[in-house]
Short mmCIF file of C-alpha atoms in Angstrom, two decimals:
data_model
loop_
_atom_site.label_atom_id
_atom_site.label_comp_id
_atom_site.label_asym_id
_atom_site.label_seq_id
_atom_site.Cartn_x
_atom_site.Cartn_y
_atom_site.Cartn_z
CA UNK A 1 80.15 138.10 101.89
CA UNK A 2 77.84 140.61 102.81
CA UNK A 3 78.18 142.92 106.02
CA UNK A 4 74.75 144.38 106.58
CA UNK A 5 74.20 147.84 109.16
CA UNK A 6 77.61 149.26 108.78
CA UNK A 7 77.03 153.00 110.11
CA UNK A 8 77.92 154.83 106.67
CA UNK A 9 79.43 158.29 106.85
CA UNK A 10 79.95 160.93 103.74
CA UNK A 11 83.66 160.90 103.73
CA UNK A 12 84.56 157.28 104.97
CA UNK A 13 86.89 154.58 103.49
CA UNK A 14 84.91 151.56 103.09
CA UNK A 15 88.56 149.27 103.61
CA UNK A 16 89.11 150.80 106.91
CA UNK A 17 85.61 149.97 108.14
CA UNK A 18 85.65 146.42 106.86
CA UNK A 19 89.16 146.18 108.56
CA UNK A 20 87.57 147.36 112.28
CA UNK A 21 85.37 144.81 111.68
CA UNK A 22 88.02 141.92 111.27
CA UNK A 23 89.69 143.53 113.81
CA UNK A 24 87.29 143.08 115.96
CA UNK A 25 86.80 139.05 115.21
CA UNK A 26 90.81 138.62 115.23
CA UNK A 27 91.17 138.28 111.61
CA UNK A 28 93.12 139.92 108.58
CA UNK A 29 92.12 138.02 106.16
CA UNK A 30 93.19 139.66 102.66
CA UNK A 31 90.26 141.98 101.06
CA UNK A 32 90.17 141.35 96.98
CA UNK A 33 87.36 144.00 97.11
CA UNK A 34 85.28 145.89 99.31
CA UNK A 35 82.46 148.68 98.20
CA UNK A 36 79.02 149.59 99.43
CA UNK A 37 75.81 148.26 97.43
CA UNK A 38 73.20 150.43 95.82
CA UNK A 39 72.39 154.20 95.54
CA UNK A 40 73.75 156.78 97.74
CA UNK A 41 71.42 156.46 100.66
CA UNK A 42 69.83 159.30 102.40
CA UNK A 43 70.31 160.57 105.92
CA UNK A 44 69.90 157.26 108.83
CA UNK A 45 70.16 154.56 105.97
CA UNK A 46 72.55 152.23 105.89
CA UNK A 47 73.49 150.51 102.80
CA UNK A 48 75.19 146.93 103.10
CA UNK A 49 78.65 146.33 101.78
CA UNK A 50 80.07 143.30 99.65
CA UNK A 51 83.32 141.89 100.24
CA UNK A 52 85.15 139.50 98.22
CA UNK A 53 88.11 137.67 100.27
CA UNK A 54 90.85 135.51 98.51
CA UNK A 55 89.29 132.04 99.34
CA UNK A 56 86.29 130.74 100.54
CA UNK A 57 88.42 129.39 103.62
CA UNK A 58 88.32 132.57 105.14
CA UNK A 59 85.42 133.80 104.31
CA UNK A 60 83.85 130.28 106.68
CA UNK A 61 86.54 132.02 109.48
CA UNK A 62 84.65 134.99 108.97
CA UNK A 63 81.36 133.96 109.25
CA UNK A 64 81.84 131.42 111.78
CA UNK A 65 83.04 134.30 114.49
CA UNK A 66 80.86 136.82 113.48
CA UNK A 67 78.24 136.00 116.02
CA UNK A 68 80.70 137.40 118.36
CA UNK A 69 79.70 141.32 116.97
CA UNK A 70 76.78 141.24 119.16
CA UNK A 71 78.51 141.47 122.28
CA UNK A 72 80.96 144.29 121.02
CA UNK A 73 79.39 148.14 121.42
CA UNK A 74 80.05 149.46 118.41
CA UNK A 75 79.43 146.50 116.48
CA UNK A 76 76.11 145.77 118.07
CA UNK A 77 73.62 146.20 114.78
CA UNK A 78 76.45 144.69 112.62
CA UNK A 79 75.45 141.31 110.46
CA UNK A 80 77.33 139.43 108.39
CA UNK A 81 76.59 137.07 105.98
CA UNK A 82 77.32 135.17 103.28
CA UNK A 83 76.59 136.48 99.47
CA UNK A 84 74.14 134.43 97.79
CA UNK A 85 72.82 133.88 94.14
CA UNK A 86 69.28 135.24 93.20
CA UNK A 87 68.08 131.42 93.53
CA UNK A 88 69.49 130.67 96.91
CA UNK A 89 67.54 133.69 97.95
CA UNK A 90 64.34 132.50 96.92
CA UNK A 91 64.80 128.94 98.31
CA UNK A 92 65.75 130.24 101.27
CA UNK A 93 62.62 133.10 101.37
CA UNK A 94 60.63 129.93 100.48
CA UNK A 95 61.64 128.26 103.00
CA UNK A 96 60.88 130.90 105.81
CA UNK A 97 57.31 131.63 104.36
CA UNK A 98 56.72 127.66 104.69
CA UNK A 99 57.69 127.53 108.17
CA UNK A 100 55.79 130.35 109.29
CA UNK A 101 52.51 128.99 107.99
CA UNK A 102 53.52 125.60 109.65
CA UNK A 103 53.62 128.06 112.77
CA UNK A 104 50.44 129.57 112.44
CA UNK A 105 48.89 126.32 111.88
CA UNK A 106 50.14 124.50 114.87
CA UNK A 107 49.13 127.37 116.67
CA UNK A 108 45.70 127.49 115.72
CA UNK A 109 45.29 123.62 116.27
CA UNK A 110 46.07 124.52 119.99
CA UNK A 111 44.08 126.80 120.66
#
């Protein structure tokens, strides 16, 4: 899974952050691997950061409560989601692109 908007200091541990966050949900599930993705950013950016649990049960525990961040301060700008192949992303991108020139269709048809 992915955990996107993660404030991301110089001299943090990535584990401890991920385990605030499950903390958080009320889960401790056990983290196979946790890192943050790309180059180093610069100053205000935050870079997302992949983490691979055991099994795919808990990742769906996970997910399923992490709607809940939103209503936690700290957590507020906190996403998480689930990591996806290059493909999925398209379809999905596809998807979204379709639906907002449905949108803008309808929307002209009413007016």
């Amino acid at each position: 899974m992915i955990i996107f908007g993660c404030e991301e200091e110089s001299d943090e541990i990535v584990e401890e952050k991920v385990s605030e966050i499950f903390t958080h949900l009320g889960e401790k599930p056990p983290v196979v691997l946790c890192s943050r993705m790309g180059a180093v950013a610069r100053a205000g950016h935050r870079r997302p950061i992949k983490v691979v649990l055991r099994g795919s049960d808990q990742v769906k525990q996970v997910l399923r409560k992490s709607k809940n961040l939103k209503d936690i301060a700290s957590c507020k700008r906190v996403f998480v989601c689930p990591d996806r192949s290059l493909e999925e992303r398209q379809e999905i991108k596809k998807r979204v692109e379709e639906r907002k020139r449905q949108r803008t269709e309808t929307a002209r048809e009413i007016t």
